[in-house]
Amino acid sequence: MKKKLLFMLSSALLATMAVQAQKVDPQAYYTNDDGFDQVTRMIESAQAPLPVTFRANPSEMEAFSPSYEWHFRKTSKGEAPTRELFVRYEEETQYTFTESGSYEIVLKTKLDHNGNELDSILISVSIDESKLDFPNAFSPNGDGLNDTYHAKKGWRSIVKFHAIIVNRWGQKLYEWDNPAGEWDGTYNGHPVKDGVYFVQVIAKGADGKDYHIRKDVNLLRGYSEGGRNSDNQK
């Protein structure tokens, strides 16, 4: 009887030790605003759209055939602070965040059908609210300062975008579909005259905010380095 009990205890201990040897190291892989690849469990102040690859990175799994559950949750204030969005079941999965807010991605790893599983591990993602504005002047004179017309620095989380430049008669001179785009003050490859033009922008932020911008654009090739920086003009 004692031998049987010792055998059962030994078997249970060995099973526990075998389970403890298994590991996962879930990480989020993405490219930051500066173009550098990042590997982390905490993404802070990112902007949408943000493509992210999530990898479980298992090790010591030779004796098991694990299954994975990636629980994507969005946290918010109110009576229900955490809302589950969906579940993915791959060892590696990809998702593009297109809405601002705070997210929790929880990896649950089941080792077998006997109830053996690893501790859940959390990855957090924070997507900034949107921001978008345009200056009212630029100086395409080749001096390296404000030579192109573009969104003001600091624009964030713009998921839809379209902008056009027109002259005073409504003729379209240029258009672009990326908030990182810019106009160099030319039309069909030729510099346009100094004067007042107009920018029309229709965009949407990751927080649901709609942008309808129409502004005068003063093209000033005679603008000197000692003048005001057009990025700071209202």
mmCIF file of C-alpha atoms in Angstrom:
data_model
loop_
_atom_site.group_PDB
_atom_site.id
_atom_site.type_symbol
_atom_site.label_atom_id
_atom_site.label_comp_id
_atom_site.label_asym_id
_atom_site.label_seq_id
_atom_site.Cartn_x
_atom_site.Cartn_y
_atom_site.Cartn_z
ATOM 1 C CA MET A 1 0.000 0.000 0.000
ATOM 2 C CA LYS A 2 2.843 2.343 0.944
ATOM 3 C CA LYS A 3 4.705 1.497 -2.260
ATOM 4 C CA LYS A 4 1.594 2.257 -4.319
ATOM 5 C CA LEU A 5 1.116 5.567 -2.530
ATOM 6 C CA LEU A 6 4.766 6.502 -3.044
ATOM 7 C CA PHE A 7 4.476 5.597 -6.720
ATOM 8 C CA MET A 8 1.392 7.802 -7.126
ATOM 9 C CA LEU A 9 3.081 10.678 -5.327
ATOM 10 C CA SER A 10 6.217 10.294 -7.439
ATOM 11 C CA SER A 11 4.177 10.216 -10.653
ATOM 12 C CA ALA A 12 2.295 13.339 -9.624
ATOM 13 C CA LEU A 13 5.551 15.097 -8.746
ATOM 14 C CA LEU A 14 7.122 14.156 -12.065
ATOM 15 C CA ALA A 15 4.040 15.385 -13.929
ATOM 16 C CA THR A 16 4.162 18.678 -12.034
ATOM 17 C CA MET A 17 7.865 19.094 -12.781
ATOM 18 C CA ALA A 18 7.233 18.328 -16.456
ATOM 19 C CA VAL A 19 4.529 21.004 -16.638
ATOM 20 C CA GLN A 20 6.704 23.557 -14.850
ATOM 21 C CA ALA A 21 9.436 23.071 -17.475
ATOM 22 C CA GLN A 22 7.176 24.346 -20.257
ATOM 23 C CA LYS A 23 7.341 28.056 -21.017
ATOM 24 C CA VAL A 24 5.918 30.728 -23.270
ATOM 25 C CA ASP A 25 7.342 34.184 -23.792
ATOM 26 C CA PRO A 26 4.620 36.154 -25.592
ATOM 27 C CA GLN A 27 5.790 39.349 -27.246
ATOM 28 C CA ALA A 28 4.363 42.043 -29.517
ATOM 29 C CA TYR A 29 6.349 42.906 -32.654
ATOM 30 C CA TYR A 30 5.734 46.248 -34.392
ATOM 31 C CA THR A 31 7.429 49.241 -36.026
ATOM 32 C CA ASN A 32 7.412 52.525 -34.101
ATOM 33 C CA ASP A 33 6.916 56.054 -35.465
ATOM 34 C CA ASP A 34 10.645 56.384 -36.151
ATOM 35 C CA GLY A 35 10.712 53.247 -38.285
ATOM 36 C CA PHE A 36 12.471 51.007 -35.750
ATOM 37 C CA ASP A 37 11.323 47.444 -35.106
ATOM 38 C CA GLN A 38 10.223 46.864 -31.508
ATOM 39 C CA VAL A 39 9.666 43.759 -29.353
ATOM 40 C CA THR A 40 7.778 44.335 -26.120
ATOM 41 C CA ARG A 41 4.876 43.452 -23.831
ATOM 42 C CA MET A 42 3.860 47.088 -23.422
ATOM 43 C CA ILE A 43 3.107 49.392 -26.357
ATOM 44 C CA GLU A 44 2.512 52.946 -25.174
ATOM 45 C CA SER A 45 1.326 56.071 -27.015
ATOM 46 C CA ALA A 46 1.234 54.428 -30.433
ATOM 47 C CA GLN A 47 -0.848 55.760 -33.285
ATOM 48 C CA ALA A 48 -3.337 54.022 -35.497
ATOM 49 C CA PRO A 49 -3.358 52.269 -37.813
ATOM 50 C CA LEU A 50 -0.845 50.042 -35.994
ATOM 51 C CA PRO A 51 -0.116 46.525 -37.364
ATOM 52 C CA VAL A 52 1.173 44.213 -34.608
ATOM 53 C CA THR A 53 2.332 40.593 -34.695
ATOM 54 C CA PHE A 54 1.845 38.579 -31.502
ATOM 55 C CA ARG A 55 4.025 35.494 -30.971
ATOM 56 C CA ALA A 56 3.740 32.979 -28.137
ATOM 57 C CA ASN A 57 7.412 31.923 -28.364
ATOM 58 C CA PRO A 58 7.003 28.511 -26.648
ATOM 59 C CA SER A 59 9.887 26.413 -25.365
ATOM 60 C CA GLU A 60 10.385 22.931 -23.891
ATOM 61 C CA MET A 61 7.132 21.687 -25.442
ATOM 62 C CA GLU A 62 8.413 18.370 -26.824
ATOM 63 C CA ALA A 63 6.139 16.209 -24.649
ATOM 64 C CA PHE A 64 3.053 18.365 -25.251
ATOM 65 C CA SER A 65 0.858 19.649 -28.066
ATOM 66 C CA PRO A 66 -0.190 22.998 -26.614
ATOM 67 C CA SER A 67 -3.123 25.113 -27.705
ATOM 68 C CA TYR A 68 -3.180 28.880 -27.515
ATOM 69 C CA GLU A 69 -5.859 31.474 -26.867
ATOM 70 C CA TRP A 70 -5.174 35.147 -27.525
ATOM 71 C CA HIS A 71 -7.926 37.140 -25.802
ATOM 72 C CA PHE A 72 -8.207 40.669 -27.216
ATOM 73 C CA ARG A 73 -9.897 43.052 -24.777
ATOM 74 C CA LYS A 74 -10.529 46.780 -24.765
ATOM 75 C CA THR A 75 -10.537 48.671 -21.499
ATOM 76 C CA SER A 76 -12.695 51.725 -20.898
ATOM 77 C CA LYS A 77 -14.193 53.741 -18.098
ATOM 78 C CA GLY A 78 -17.664 53.010 -16.793
ATOM 79 C CA GLU A 79 -19.587 50.070 -15.378
ATOM 80 C CA ALA A 80 -17.943 47.559 -17.734
ATOM 81 C CA PRO A 81 -14.263 48.613 -17.800
ATOM 82 C CA THR A 82 -13.058 45.620 -19.845
ATOM 83 C CA ARG A 83 -14.776 44.291 -22.960
ATOM 84 C CA GLU A 84 -13.630 41.176 -24.803
ATOM 85 C CA LEU A 85 -13.463 41.781 -28.534
ATOM 86 C CA PHE A 86 -12.484 38.379 -29.932
ATOM 87 C CA VAL A 87 -10.225 35.338 -29.435
ATOM 88 C CA ARG A 88 -7.497 34.021 -31.744
ATOM 89 C CA TYR A 89 -6.156 30.452 -31.544
ATOM 90 C CA GLU A 90 -2.831 30.504 -33.416
ATOM 91 C CA GLU A 91 0.669 30.326 -31.960
ATOM 92 C CA GLU A 92 1.341 33.522 -33.924
ATOM 93 C CA THR A 93 -1.341 36.032 -34.895
ATOM 94 C CA GLN A 94 -1.529 39.505 -36.419
ATOM 95 C CA TYR A 95 -3.883 42.391 -35.798
ATOM 96 C CA THR A 96 -4.067 46.026 -36.927
ATOM 97 C CA PHE A 97 -5.339 48.472 -34.311
ATOM 98 C CA THR A 98 -7.513 51.128 -35.966
ATOM 99 C CA GLU A 99 -9.267 52.627 -32.917
ATOM 100 C CA SER A 100 -7.763 54.693 -30.123
ATOM 101 C CA GLY A 101 -7.915 53.411 -26.552
ATOM 102 C CA SER A 102 -6.300 50.914 -24.187
ATOM 103 C CA TYR A 103 -6.160 47.211 -24.989
ATOM 104 C CA GLU A 104 -5.240 44.042 -23.112
ATOM 105 C CA ILE A 105 -4.116 40.983 -25.058
ATOM 106 C CA VAL A 106 -4.016 37.944 -22.773
ATOM 107 C CA LEU A 107 -2.334 34.698 -23.829
ATOM 108 C CA LYS A 108 -3.713 31.506 -22.286
ATOM 109 C CA THR A 109 -1.739 28.323 -22.982
ATOM 110 C CA LYS A 110 -3.262 24.863 -22.475
ATOM 111 C CA LEU A 111 -0.700 22.058 -22.525
ATOM 112 C CA ASP A 112 -3.039 19.079 -22.836
ATOM 113 C CA HIS A 113 -6.594 17.864 -22.289
ATOM 114 C CA ASN A 114 -5.954 16.982 -18.638
ATOM 115 C CA GLY A 115 -6.273 20.529 -17.370
ATOM 116 C CA ASN A 116 -2.561 21.335 -17.396
ATOM 117 C CA GLU A 117 -2.005 24.928 -18.427
ATOM 118 C CA LEU A 118 0.468 27.764 -17.953
ATOM 119 C CA ASP A 119 -0.141 31.062 -16.204
ATOM 120 C CA SER A 120 -1.843 33.657 -18.384
ATOM 121 C CA ILE A 121 0.411 36.487 -19.592
ATOM 122 C CA LEU A 122 -0.705 40.028 -20.466
ATOM 123 C CA ILE A 123 0.415 42.344 -23.259
ATOM 124 C CA SER A 124 -0.883 45.935 -23.142
ATOM 125 C CA VAL A 125 -1.383 48.299 -26.081
ATOM 126 C CA SER A 126 -2.276 52.000 -25.889
ATOM 127 C CA ILE A 127 -3.384 53.855 -29.042
ATOM 128 C CA ASP A 128 -3.427 57.666 -28.951
ATOM 129 C CA GLU A 129 -6.416 59.821 -29.810
ATOM 130 C CA SER A 130 -6.254 61.561 -33.171
ATOM 131 C CA LYS A 131 -4.742 64.946 -33.947
ATOM 132 C CA LEU A 132 -4.484 66.779 -37.260
ATOM 133 C CA ASP A 133 -3.839 70.382 -38.306
ATOM 134 C CA PHE A 134 -2.278 72.260 -41.205
ATOM 135 C CA PRO A 135 -0.242 75.500 -41.458
ATOM 136 C CA ASN A 136 -1.319 78.441 -43.569
ATOM 137 C CA ALA A 137 1.981 79.112 -45.380
ATOM 138 C CA PHE A 138 5.166 77.563 -46.730
ATOM 139 C CA SER A 139 8.216 78.701 -48.688
ATOM 140 C CA PRO A 140 9.443 76.324 -51.428
ATOM 141 C CA ASN A 141 12.691 78.209 -52.073
ATOM 142 C CA GLY A 142 15.196 75.416 -51.482
ATOM 143 C CA ASP A 143 16.602 76.753 -48.209
ATOM 144 C CA GLY A 144 15.669 73.553 -46.343
ATOM 145 C CA LEU A 145 13.044 75.298 -44.197
ATOM 146 C CA ASN A 146 9.342 74.739 -44.909
ATOM 147 C CA ASP A 147 10.069 73.821 -48.517
ATOM 148 C CA THR A 148 6.961 71.621 -48.725
ATOM 149 C CA TYR A 149 3.395 71.960 -47.533
ATOM 150 C CA HIS A 150 2.268 69.188 -45.169
ATOM 151 C CA ALA A 151 0.372 68.465 -41.971
ATOM 152 C CA LYS A 152 1.810 70.054 -38.843
ATOM 153 C CA LYS A 153 4.177 67.895 -36.857
ATOM 154 C CA GLY A 154 2.517 65.814 -34.175
ATOM 155 C CA TRP A 155 -0.421 64.485 -36.205
ATOM 156 C CA ARG A 156 -1.636 61.233 -34.657
ATOM 157 C CA SER A 157 -3.878 58.227 -35.328
ATOM 158 C CA ILE A 158 -5.356 59.233 -38.684
ATOM 159 C CA VAL A 159 -6.926 56.174 -40.308
ATOM 160 C CA LYS A 160 -8.527 57.826 -43.359
ATOM 161 C CA PHE A 161 -7.140 60.818 -45.215
ATOM 162 C CA HIS A 162 -7.511 62.762 -48.447
ATOM 163 C CA ALA A 163 -6.214 66.251 -49.224
ATOM 164 C CA ILE A 164 -6.208 68.439 -52.332
ATOM 165 C CA ILE A 165 -4.628 71.755 -53.240
ATOM 166 C CA VAL A 166 -6.655 74.106 -55.474
ATOM 167 C CA ASN A 167 -6.054 77.570 -56.846
ATOM 168 C CA ARG A 168 -8.427 80.520 -56.516
ATOM 169 C CA TRP A 169 -10.434 79.298 -59.524
ATOM 170 C CA GLY A 170 -10.965 75.866 -57.972
ATOM 171 C CA GLN A 171 -8.527 74.057 -60.263
ATOM 172 C CA LYS A 172 -6.984 71.015 -58.600
ATOM 173 C CA LEU A 173 -3.188 71.252 -58.538
ATOM 174 C CA TYR A 174 -2.247 68.328 -56.296
ATOM 175 C CA GLU A 175 -3.764 65.633 -54.078
ATOM 176 C CA TRP A 176 -2.519 62.983 -51.650
ATOM 177 C CA ASP A 177 -3.979 60.191 -49.522
ATOM 178 C CA ASN A 178 -1.467 59.887 -46.682
ATOM 179 C CA PRO A 179 -1.134 62.361 -43.788
ATOM 180 C CA ALA A 180 2.635 62.019 -44.183
ATOM 181 C CA GLY A 181 2.374 63.325 -47.759
ATOM 182 C CA GLU A 182 3.312 66.826 -48.927
ATOM 183 C CA TRP A 183 3.059 69.356 -51.782
ATOM 184 C CA ASP A 184 6.228 70.894 -53.226
ATOM 185 C CA GLY A 185 4.551 73.930 -54.799
ATOM 186 C CA THR A 186 4.496 72.631 -58.358
ATOM 187 C CA TYR A 187 1.846 71.720 -60.919
ATOM 188 C CA ASN A 188 2.696 69.219 -63.658
ATOM 189 C CA GLY A 189 6.346 69.552 -62.697
ATOM 190 C CA HIS A 190 6.461 73.361 -62.921
ATOM 191 C CA PRO A 191 6.608 75.811 -59.975
ATOM 192 C CA VAL A 192 3.386 77.735 -59.429
ATOM 193 C CA LYS A 193 3.396 81.474 -58.794
ATOM 194 C CA ASP A 194 3.584 83.002 -55.332
ATOM 195 C CA GLY A 195 0.158 83.727 -53.939
ATOM 196 C CA VAL A 196 -2.779 82.263 -52.056
ATOM 197 C CA TYR A 197 -3.957 78.700 -52.666
ATOM 198 C CA PHE A 198 -6.343 76.500 -50.709
ATOM 199 C CA VAL A 199 -6.078 73.116 -49.014
ATOM 200 C CA GLN A 200 -9.126 70.912 -48.510
ATOM 201 C CA VAL A 201 -8.769 67.925 -46.183
ATOM 202 C CA ILE A 202 -11.233 65.181 -45.311
ATOM 203 C CA ALA A 203 -9.927 62.742 -42.708
ATOM 204 C CA LYS A 204 -11.015 60.450 -39.899
ATOM 205 C CA GLY A 205 -9.259 59.714 -36.615
ATOM 206 C CA ALA A 206 -8.954 56.418 -34.778
ATOM 207 C CA ASP A 207 -11.172 57.906 -32.065
ATOM 208 C CA GLY A 208 -13.998 58.456 -34.574
ATOM 209 C CA LYS A 209 -13.333 62.194 -34.977
ATOM 210 C CA ASP A 210 -14.065 63.599 -38.435
ATOM 211 C CA TYR A 211 -11.815 66.298 -39.895
ATOM 212 C CA HIS A 212 -13.048 68.750 -42.515
ATOM 213 C CA ILE A 213 -10.290 71.305 -43.000
ATOM 214 C CA ARG A 214 -10.254 74.164 -45.484
ATOM 215 C CA LYS A 215 -7.436 76.698 -45.204
ATOM 216 C CA ASP A 216 -5.667 79.392 -47.165
ATOM 217 C CA VAL A 217 -2.177 78.361 -48.191
ATOM 218 C CA ASN A 218 0.230 81.267 -48.697
ATOM 219 C CA LEU A 219 3.046 80.239 -51.024
ATOM 220 C CA LEU A 220 5.977 82.570 -50.323
ATOM 221 C CA ARG A 221 9.224 81.786 -52.133
ATOM 222 C CA GLY A 222 10.739 85.022 -50.868
ATOM 223 C CA TYR A 223 10.307 83.940 -47.260
ATOM 224 C CA SER A 224 13.624 84.208 -45.401
ATOM 225 C CA GLU A 225 15.099 82.149 -42.587
ATOM 226 C CA GLY A 226 14.636 85.077 -40.198
ATOM 227 C CA GLY A 227 10.858 85.082 -40.705
ATOM 228 C CA ARG A 228 8.240 83.192 -38.732
ATOM 229 C CA ASN A 229 8.145 79.411 -39.040
ATOM 230 C CA SER A 230 4.994 78.564 -41.009
ATOM 231 C CA ASP A 231 4.503 75.402 -38.886
ATOM 232 C CA ASN A 232 3.695 77.719 -35.991
ATOM 233 C CA GLN A 233 1.283 79.945 -37.868
ATOM 234 C CA LYS A 234 -2.430 79.588 -37.209
#
